[in-house]
mmCIF file of C-alpha atoms in Angstrom:
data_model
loop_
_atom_site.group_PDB
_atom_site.id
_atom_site.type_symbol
_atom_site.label_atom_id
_atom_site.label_comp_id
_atom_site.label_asym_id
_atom_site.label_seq_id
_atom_site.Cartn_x
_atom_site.Cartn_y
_atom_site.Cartn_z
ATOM 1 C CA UNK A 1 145.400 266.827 247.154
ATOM 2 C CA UNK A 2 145.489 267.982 243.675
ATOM 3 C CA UNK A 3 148.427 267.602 241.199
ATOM 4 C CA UNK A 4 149.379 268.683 237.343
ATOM 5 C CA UNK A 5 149.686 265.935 234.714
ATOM 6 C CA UNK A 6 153.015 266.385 233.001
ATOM 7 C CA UNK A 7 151.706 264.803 229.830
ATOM 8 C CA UNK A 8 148.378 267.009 229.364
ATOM 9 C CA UNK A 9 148.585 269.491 231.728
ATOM 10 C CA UNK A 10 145.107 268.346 233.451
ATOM 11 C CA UNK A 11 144.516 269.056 237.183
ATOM 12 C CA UNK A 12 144.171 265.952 238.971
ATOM 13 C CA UNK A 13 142.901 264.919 242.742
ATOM 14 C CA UNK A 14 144.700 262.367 244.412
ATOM 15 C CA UNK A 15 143.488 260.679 247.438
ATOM 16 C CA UNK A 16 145.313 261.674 250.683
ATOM 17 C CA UNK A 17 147.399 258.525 251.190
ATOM 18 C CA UNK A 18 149.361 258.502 248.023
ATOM 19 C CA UNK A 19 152.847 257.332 248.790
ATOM 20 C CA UNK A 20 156.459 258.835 246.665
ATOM 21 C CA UNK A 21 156.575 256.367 243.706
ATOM 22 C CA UNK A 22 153.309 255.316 243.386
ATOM 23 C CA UNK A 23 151.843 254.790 240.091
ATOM 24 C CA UNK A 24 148.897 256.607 238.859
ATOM 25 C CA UNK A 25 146.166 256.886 235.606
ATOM 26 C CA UNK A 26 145.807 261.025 234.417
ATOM 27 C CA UNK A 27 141.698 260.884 234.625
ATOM 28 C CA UNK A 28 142.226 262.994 231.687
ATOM 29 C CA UNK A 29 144.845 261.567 228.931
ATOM 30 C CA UNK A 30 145.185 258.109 230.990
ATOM 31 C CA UNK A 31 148.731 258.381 230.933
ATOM 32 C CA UNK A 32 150.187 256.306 233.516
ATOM 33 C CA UNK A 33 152.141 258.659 236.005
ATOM 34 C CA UNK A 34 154.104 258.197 239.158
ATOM 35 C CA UNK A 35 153.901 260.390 242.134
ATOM 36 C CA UNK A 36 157.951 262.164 242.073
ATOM 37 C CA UNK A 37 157.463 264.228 245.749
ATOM 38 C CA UNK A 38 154.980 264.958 247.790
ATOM 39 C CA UNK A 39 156.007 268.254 250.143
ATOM 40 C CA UNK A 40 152.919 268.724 252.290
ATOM 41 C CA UNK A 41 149.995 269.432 249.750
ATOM 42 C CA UNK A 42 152.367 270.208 247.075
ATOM 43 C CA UNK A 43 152.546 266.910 244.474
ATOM 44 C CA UNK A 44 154.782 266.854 241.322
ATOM 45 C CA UNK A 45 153.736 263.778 238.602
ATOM 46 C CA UNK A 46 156.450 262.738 236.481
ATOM 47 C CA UNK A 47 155.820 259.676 233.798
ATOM 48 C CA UNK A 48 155.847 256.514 235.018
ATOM 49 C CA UNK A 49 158.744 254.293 233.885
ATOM 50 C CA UNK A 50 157.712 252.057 230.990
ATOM 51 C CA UNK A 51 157.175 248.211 231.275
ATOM 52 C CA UNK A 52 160.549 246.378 231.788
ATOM 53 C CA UNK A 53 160.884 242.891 230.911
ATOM 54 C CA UNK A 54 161.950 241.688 234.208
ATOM 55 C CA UNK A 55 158.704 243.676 235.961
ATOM 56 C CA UNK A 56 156.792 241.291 237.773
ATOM 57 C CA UNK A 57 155.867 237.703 239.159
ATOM 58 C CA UNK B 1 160.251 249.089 273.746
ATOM 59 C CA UNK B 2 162.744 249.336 271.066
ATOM 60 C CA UNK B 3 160.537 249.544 267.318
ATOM 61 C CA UNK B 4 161.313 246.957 264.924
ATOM 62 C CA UNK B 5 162.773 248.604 261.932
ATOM 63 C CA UNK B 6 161.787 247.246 258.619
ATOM 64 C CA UNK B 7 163.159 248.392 255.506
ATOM 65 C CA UNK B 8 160.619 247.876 252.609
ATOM 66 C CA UNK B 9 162.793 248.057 249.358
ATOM 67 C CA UNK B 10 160.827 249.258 246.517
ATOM 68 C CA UNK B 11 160.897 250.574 242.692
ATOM 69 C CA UNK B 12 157.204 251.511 242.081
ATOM 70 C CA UNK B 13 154.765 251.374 244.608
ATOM 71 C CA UNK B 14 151.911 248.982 243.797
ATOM 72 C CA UNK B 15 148.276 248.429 245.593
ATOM 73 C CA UNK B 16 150.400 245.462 247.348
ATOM 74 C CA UNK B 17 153.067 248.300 248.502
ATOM 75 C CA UNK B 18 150.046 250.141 249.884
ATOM 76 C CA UNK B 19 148.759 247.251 252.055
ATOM 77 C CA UNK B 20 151.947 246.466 253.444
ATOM 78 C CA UNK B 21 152.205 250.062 254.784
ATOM 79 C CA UNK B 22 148.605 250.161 256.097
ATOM 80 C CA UNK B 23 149.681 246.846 258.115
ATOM 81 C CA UNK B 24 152.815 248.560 259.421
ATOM 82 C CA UNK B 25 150.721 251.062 260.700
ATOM 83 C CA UNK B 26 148.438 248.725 262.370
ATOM 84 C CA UNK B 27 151.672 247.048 264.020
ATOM 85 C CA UNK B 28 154.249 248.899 266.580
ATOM 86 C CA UNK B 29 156.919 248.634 263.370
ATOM 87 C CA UNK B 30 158.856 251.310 262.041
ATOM 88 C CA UNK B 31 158.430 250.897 258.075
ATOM 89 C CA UNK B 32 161.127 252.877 256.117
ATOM 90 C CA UNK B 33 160.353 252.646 252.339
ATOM 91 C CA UNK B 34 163.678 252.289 250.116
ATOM 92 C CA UNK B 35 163.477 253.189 246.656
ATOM 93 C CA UNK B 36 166.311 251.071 245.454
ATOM 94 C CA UNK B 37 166.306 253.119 242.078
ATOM 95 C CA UNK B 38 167.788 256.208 244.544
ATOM 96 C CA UNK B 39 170.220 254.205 246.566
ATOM 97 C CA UNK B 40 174.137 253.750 246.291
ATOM 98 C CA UNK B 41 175.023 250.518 246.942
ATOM 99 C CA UNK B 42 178.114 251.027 249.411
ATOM 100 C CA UNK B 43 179.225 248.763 251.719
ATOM 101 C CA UNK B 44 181.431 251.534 252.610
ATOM 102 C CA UNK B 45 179.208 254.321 253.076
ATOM 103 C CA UNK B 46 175.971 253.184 253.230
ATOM 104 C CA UNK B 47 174.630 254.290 256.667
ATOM 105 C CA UNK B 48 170.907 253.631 257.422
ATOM 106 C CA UNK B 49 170.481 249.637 259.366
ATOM 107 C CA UNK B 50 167.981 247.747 259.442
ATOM 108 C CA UNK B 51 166.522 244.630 262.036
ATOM 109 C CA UNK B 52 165.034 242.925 258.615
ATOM 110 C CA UNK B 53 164.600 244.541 255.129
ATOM 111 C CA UNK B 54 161.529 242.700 253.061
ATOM 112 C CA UNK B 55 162.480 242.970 249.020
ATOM 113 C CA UNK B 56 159.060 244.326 247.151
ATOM 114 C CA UNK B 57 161.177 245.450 244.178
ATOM 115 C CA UNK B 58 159.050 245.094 240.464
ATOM 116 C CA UNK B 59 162.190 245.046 238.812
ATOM 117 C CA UNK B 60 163.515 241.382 239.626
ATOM 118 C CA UNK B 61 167.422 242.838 238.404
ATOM 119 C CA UNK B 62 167.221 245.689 240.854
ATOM 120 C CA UNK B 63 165.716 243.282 243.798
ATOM 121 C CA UNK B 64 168.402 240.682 243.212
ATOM 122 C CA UNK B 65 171.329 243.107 243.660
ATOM 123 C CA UNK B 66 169.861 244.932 246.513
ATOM 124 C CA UNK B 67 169.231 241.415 248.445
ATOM 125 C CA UNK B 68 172.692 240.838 247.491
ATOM 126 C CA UNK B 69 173.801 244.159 248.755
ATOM 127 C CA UNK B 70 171.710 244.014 252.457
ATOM 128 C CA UNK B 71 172.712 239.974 253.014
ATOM 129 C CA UNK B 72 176.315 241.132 252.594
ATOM 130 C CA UNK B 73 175.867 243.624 255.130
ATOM 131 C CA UNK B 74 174.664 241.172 257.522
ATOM 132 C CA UNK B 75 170.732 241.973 257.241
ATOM 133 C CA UNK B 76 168.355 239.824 257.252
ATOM 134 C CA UNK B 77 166.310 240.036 254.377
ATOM 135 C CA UNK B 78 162.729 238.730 252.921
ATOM 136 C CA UNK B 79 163.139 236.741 250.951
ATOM 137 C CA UNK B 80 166.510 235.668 250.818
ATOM 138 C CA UNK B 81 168.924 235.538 248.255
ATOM 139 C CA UNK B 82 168.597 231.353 247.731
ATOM 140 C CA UNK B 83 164.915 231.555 247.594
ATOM 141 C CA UNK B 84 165.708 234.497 245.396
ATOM 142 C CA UNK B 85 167.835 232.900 243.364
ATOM 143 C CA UNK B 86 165.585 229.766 242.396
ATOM 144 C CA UNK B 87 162.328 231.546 242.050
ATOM 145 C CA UNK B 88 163.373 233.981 239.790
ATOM 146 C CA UNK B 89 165.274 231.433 237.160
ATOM 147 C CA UNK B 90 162.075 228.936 235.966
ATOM 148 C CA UNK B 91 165.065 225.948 234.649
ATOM 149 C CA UNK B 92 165.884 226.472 238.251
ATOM 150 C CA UNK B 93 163.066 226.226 240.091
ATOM 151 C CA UNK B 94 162.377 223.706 237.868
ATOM 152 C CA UNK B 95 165.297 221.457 238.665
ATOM 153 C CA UNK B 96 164.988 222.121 242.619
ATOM 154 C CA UNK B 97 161.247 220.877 242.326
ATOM 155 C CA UNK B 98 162.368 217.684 240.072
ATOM 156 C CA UNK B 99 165.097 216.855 242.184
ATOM 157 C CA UNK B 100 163.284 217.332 245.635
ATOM 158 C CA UNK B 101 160.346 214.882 244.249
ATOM 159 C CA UNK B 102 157.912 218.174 244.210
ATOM 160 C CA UNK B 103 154.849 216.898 241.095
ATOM 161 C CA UNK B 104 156.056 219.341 238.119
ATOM 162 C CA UNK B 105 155.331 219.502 234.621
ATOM 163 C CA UNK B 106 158.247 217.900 232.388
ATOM 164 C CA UNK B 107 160.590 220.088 231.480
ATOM 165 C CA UNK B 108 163.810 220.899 229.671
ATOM 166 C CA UNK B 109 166.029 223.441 228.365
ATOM 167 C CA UNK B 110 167.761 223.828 225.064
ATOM 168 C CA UNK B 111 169.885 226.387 222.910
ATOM 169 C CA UNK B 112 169.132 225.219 219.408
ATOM 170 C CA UNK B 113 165.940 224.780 216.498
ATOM 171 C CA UNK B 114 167.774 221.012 216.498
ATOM 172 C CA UNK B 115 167.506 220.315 219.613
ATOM 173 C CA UNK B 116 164.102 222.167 220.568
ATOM 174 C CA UNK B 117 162.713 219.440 217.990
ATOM 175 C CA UNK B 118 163.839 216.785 219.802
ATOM 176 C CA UNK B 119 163.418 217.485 223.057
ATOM 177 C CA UNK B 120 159.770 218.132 221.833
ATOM 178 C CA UNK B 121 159.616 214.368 220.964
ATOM 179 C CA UNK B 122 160.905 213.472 224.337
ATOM 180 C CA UNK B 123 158.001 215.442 226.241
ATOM 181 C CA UNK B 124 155.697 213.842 224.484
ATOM 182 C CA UNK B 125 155.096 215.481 221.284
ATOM 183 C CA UNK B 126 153.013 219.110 220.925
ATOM 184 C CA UNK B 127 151.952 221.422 221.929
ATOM 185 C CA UNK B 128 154.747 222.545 223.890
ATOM 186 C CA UNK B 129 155.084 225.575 225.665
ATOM 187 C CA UNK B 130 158.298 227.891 225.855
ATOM 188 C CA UNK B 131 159.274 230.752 228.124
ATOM 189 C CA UNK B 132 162.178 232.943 228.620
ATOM 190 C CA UNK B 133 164.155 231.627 231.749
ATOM 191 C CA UNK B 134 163.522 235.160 233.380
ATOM 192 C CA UNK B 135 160.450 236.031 233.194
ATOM 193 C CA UNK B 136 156.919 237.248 234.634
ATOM 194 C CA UNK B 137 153.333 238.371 233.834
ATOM 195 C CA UNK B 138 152.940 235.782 231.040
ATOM 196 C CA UNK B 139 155.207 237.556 228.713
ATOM 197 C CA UNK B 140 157.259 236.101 225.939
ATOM 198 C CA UNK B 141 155.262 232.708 226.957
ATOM 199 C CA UNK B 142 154.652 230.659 223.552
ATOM 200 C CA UNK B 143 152.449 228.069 223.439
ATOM 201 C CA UNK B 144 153.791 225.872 220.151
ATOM 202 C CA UNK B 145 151.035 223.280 218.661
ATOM 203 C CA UNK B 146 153.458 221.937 215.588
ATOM 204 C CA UNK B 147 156.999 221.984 214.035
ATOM 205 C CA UNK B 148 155.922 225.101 212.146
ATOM 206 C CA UNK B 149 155.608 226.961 215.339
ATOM 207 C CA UNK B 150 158.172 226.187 216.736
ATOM 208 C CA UNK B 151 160.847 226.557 213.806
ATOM 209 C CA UNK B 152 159.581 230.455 214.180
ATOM 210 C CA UNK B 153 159.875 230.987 217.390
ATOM 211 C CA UNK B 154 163.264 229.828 217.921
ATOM 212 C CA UNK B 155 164.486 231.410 214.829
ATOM 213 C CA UNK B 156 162.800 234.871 216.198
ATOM 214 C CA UNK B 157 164.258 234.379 219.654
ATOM 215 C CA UNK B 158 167.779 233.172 218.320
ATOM 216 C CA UNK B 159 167.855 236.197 215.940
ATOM 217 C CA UNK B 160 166.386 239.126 217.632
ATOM 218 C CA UNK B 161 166.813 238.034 221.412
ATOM 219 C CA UNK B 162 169.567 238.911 223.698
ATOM 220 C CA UNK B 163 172.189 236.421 224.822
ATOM 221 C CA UNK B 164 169.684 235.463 227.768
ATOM 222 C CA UNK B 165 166.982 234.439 225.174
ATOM 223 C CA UNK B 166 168.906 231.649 223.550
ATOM 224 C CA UNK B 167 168.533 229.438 226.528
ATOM 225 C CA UNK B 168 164.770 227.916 225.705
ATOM 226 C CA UNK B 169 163.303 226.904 228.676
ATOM 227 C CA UNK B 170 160.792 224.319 227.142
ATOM 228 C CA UNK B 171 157.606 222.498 229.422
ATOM 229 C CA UNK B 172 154.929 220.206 228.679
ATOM 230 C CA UNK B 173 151.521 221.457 227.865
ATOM 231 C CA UNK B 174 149.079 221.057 230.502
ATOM 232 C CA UNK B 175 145.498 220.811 229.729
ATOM 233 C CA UNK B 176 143.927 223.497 232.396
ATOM 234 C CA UNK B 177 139.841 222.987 233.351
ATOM 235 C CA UNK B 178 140.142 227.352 232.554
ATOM 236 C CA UNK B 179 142.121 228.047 235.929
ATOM 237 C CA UNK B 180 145.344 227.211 238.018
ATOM 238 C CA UNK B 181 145.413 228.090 241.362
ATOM 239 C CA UNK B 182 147.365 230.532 242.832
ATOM 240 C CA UNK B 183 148.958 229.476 246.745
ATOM 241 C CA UNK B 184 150.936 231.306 249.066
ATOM 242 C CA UNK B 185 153.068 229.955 251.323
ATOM 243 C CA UNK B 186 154.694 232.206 254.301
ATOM 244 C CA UNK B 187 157.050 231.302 256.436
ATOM 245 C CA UNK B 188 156.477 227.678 255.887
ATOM 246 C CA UNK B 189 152.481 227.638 256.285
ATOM 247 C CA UNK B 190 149.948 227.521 253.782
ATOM 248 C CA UNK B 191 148.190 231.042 254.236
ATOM 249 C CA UNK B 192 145.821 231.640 251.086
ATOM 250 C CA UNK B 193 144.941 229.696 247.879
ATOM 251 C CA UNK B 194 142.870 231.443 245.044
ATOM 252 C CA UNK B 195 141.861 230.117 241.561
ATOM 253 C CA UNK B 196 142.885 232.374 238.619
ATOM 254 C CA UNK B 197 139.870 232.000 235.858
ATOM 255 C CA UNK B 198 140.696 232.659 232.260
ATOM 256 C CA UNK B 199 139.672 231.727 228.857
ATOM 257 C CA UNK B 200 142.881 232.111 227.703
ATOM 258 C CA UNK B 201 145.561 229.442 228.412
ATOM 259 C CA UNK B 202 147.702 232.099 230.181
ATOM 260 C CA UNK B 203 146.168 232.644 233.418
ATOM 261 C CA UNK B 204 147.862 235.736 235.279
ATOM 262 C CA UNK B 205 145.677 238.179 236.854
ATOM 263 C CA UNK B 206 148.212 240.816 235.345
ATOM 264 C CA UNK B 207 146.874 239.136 231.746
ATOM 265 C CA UNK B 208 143.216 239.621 232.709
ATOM 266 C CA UNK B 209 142.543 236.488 234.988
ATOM 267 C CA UNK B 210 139.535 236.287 237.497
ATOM 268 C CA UNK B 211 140.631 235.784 241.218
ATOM 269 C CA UNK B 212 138.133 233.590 242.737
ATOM 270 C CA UNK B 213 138.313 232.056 246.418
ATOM 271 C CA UNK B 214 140.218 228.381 246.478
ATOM 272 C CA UNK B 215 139.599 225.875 249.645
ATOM 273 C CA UNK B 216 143.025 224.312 250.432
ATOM 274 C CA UNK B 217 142.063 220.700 250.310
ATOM 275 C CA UNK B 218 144.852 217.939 251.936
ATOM 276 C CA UNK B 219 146.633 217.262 248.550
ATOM 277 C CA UNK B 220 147.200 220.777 247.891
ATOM 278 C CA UNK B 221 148.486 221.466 251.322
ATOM 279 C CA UNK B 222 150.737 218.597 250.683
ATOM 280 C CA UNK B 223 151.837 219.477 247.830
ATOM 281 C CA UNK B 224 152.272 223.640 248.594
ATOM 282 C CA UNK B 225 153.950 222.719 251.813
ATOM 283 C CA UNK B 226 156.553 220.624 250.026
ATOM 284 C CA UNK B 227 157.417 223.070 247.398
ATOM 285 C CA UNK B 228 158.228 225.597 250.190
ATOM 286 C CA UNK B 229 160.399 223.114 251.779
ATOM 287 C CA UNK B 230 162.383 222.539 248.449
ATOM 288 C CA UNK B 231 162.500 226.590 247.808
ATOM 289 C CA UNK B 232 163.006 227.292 251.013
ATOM 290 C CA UNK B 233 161.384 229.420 253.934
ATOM 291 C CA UNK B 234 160.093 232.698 252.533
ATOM 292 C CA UNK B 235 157.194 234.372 251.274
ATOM 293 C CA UNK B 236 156.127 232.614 248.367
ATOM 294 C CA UNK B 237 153.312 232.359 245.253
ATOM 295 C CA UNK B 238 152.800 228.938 243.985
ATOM 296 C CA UNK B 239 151.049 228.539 240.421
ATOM 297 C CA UNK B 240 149.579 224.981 240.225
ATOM 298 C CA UNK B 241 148.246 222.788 237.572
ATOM 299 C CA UNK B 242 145.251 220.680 238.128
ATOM 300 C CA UNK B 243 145.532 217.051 236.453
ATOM 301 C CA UNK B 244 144.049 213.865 236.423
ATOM 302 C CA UNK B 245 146.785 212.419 238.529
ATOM 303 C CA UNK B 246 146.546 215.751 240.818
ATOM 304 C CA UNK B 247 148.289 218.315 241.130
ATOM 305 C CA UNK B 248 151.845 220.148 239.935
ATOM 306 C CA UNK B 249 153.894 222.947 240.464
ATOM 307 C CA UNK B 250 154.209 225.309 237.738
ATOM 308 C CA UNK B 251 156.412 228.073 239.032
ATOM 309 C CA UNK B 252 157.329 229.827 242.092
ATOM 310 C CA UNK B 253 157.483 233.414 242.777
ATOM 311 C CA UNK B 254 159.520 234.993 245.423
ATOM 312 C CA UNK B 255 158.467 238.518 245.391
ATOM 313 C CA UNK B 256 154.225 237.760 245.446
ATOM 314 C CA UNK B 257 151.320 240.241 244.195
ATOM 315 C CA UNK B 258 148.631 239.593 246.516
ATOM 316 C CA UNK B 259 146.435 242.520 246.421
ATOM 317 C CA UNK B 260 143.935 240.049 244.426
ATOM 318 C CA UNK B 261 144.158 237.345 247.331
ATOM 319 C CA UNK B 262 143.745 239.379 250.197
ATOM 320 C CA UNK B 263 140.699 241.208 248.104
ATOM 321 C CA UNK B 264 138.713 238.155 247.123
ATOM 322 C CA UNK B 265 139.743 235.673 250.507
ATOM 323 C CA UNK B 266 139.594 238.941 252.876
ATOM 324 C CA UNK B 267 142.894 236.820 254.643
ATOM 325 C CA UNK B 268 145.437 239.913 255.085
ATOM 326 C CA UNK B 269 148.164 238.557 253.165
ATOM 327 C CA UNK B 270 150.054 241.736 253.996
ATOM 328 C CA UNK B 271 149.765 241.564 258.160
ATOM 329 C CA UNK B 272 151.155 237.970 257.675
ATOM 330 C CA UNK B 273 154.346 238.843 255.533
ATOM 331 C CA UNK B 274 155.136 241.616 258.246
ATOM 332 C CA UNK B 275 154.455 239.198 261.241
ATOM 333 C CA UNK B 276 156.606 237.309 259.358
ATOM 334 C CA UNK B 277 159.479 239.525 258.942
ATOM 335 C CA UNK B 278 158.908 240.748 262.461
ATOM 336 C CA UNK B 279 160.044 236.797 263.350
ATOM 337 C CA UNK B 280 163.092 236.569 260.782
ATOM 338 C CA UNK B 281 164.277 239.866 262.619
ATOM 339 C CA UNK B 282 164.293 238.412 266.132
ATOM 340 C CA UNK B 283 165.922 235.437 264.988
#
């Protein structure tokens, strides 16, 4: 599946099990990204939320 | 027969996320992944039901409220709000561990440069380490080796910290051999152990840590069982201390990263914490 960064416009292929909110690296500006929809083949990136300080274990 | 619907409440989906769905699939479950950062939180309209929902939430805040939200709705939920509730404040799990006889480092909590100094003196002098009473990854975790130290860091945190920063949660320093070891305890059985290798004194994997295989010996069973028994039955991460007088408890977390476990050990981590929910919903 292939996908737009929102950051740097690159074209970017995903692997075919991605799941809605997943987090992803741009291969080109290594912006971290997270997977908004997925309808069919059609992805849409949006940026991933920044580091909160209650993220985590 | 009837599926076993799960409800896997999420903010970001992790490589842990991910494993827990492959399991699903692997299992005659019905998984429905809940982004709690879409949901309205309506007793009164809220429609979809669940046999058991398992919390996977990044956002401790967000994965509070929604266990709060599902248990009042008479769901099950994994882990519950109790176990919740201790794991996710350190003085907490701190005091459960002390007062259920669990080996812990000393600890104690204070609100003042005063009384930080003092309380130094009665843990046996520096270094000293502080954290923030909510907190994860290693962040905000101060190691203090004399007065000068710690005179900065409480005036920083008592100056430019929130109201939740100016209760100092305050622990012994324990000299590490450049690991703790990481245990998780499911439903009341020791499932995995792994040692987390550093250089640095902080040893989270999310800091840089090695994962390396750990054999459960008999005192760390002990010991890992008995901490679950304090916390209570849930899906839990263990951090332990190795000392010369054996082992303590560091902290507990409720809702576990285990991607690095199940990689190194091969144990699936994730199958277990779904056969495990599949029990809490037939209960």
């Amino acid at each position: 599946m292939q996908a737009q960064c929102p950051i740097c416009d690159a074209n970017i292929t995903l692997s075919n099990n991605i799941e809605v909110a997943e987090i992803i690296t741009c291969t080109e500006c290594k912006n971290r990204l997270e997977v908004g929809s997925i309808n069919q083949k059609d992805v849409v990136l949006k940026e991933a939320p920044k580091v909160e300080e209650d993220w985590g274990q | 027969m009837k599926k076993v619907k799960i409800g896997l409440l999420h903010t970001t989906i992790r490589g842990d996320e991910k494993l827990l769905i492959d399991a699903a699939k692997r299992r005659n479950v019905n998984l429905r992944l809940v982004d709690v950062r879409e949901q309205i939180l309506d007793p009164v309209s809220y429609q979809e039901r669940f046999d058991v929902v398992l919390e996977r939430c990044l956002s401790t805040v967000k994965g509070s409220h929604a266990i709060e939200f599902f248990e009042s709705m008479r769901i099950p939920v994994v882990n519950n709000l109790s176990v919740a509730r201790l794991c996710e404040n350190k003085f907490l799990t701190s005091l459960t561990l002390f007062k259920h006889r669990v080996p812990t480092p000393r600890f104690s909590l204070i609100f003042g440069e005063e009384q930080a100094k003092a309380a130094v003196l009665e843990l046996g002098g520096y270094p000293v380490v502080i954290k923030p009473v909510h907190g994860s990854w290693g962040r905000l975790v101060a190691k203090l080796n004399d007065a000068h130290a710690l005179e900065a860091v409480i005036e920083q945190k008592l100056t430019l910290g929130g109201p939740h920063h100016q209760a100092i949660y305050m622990q012994k320093y324990i000299e590490k051999p450049g690991r703790d070891i990481r245990v998780h305890v499911i439903g009341g059985k020791v499932i995995a152990a792994i040692y987390r290798k550093s250089n640095h004194w902080i040893t989270n994997t999310a800091r840089g840590a090695e994962a390396v295989p750990c054999k459960v010996d008999r005192a760390l069973k002990k010991i890992a069982l008995a901490t679950g028994k304090a916390i209570g039955e849930g899906v839990l991460g263990l951090d332990l201390f190795e000392t010369k007088n054996g082992y303590v408890v560091n902290e507990v977390n409720h809702t576990i990263e285990f991607k690095n476990v199940q990689r190194v050990t091969g144990i699936d981590i994730a199958g277990t914490i779904l056969d495990y929910c599949l029990k809490v919903a037939k209960k």
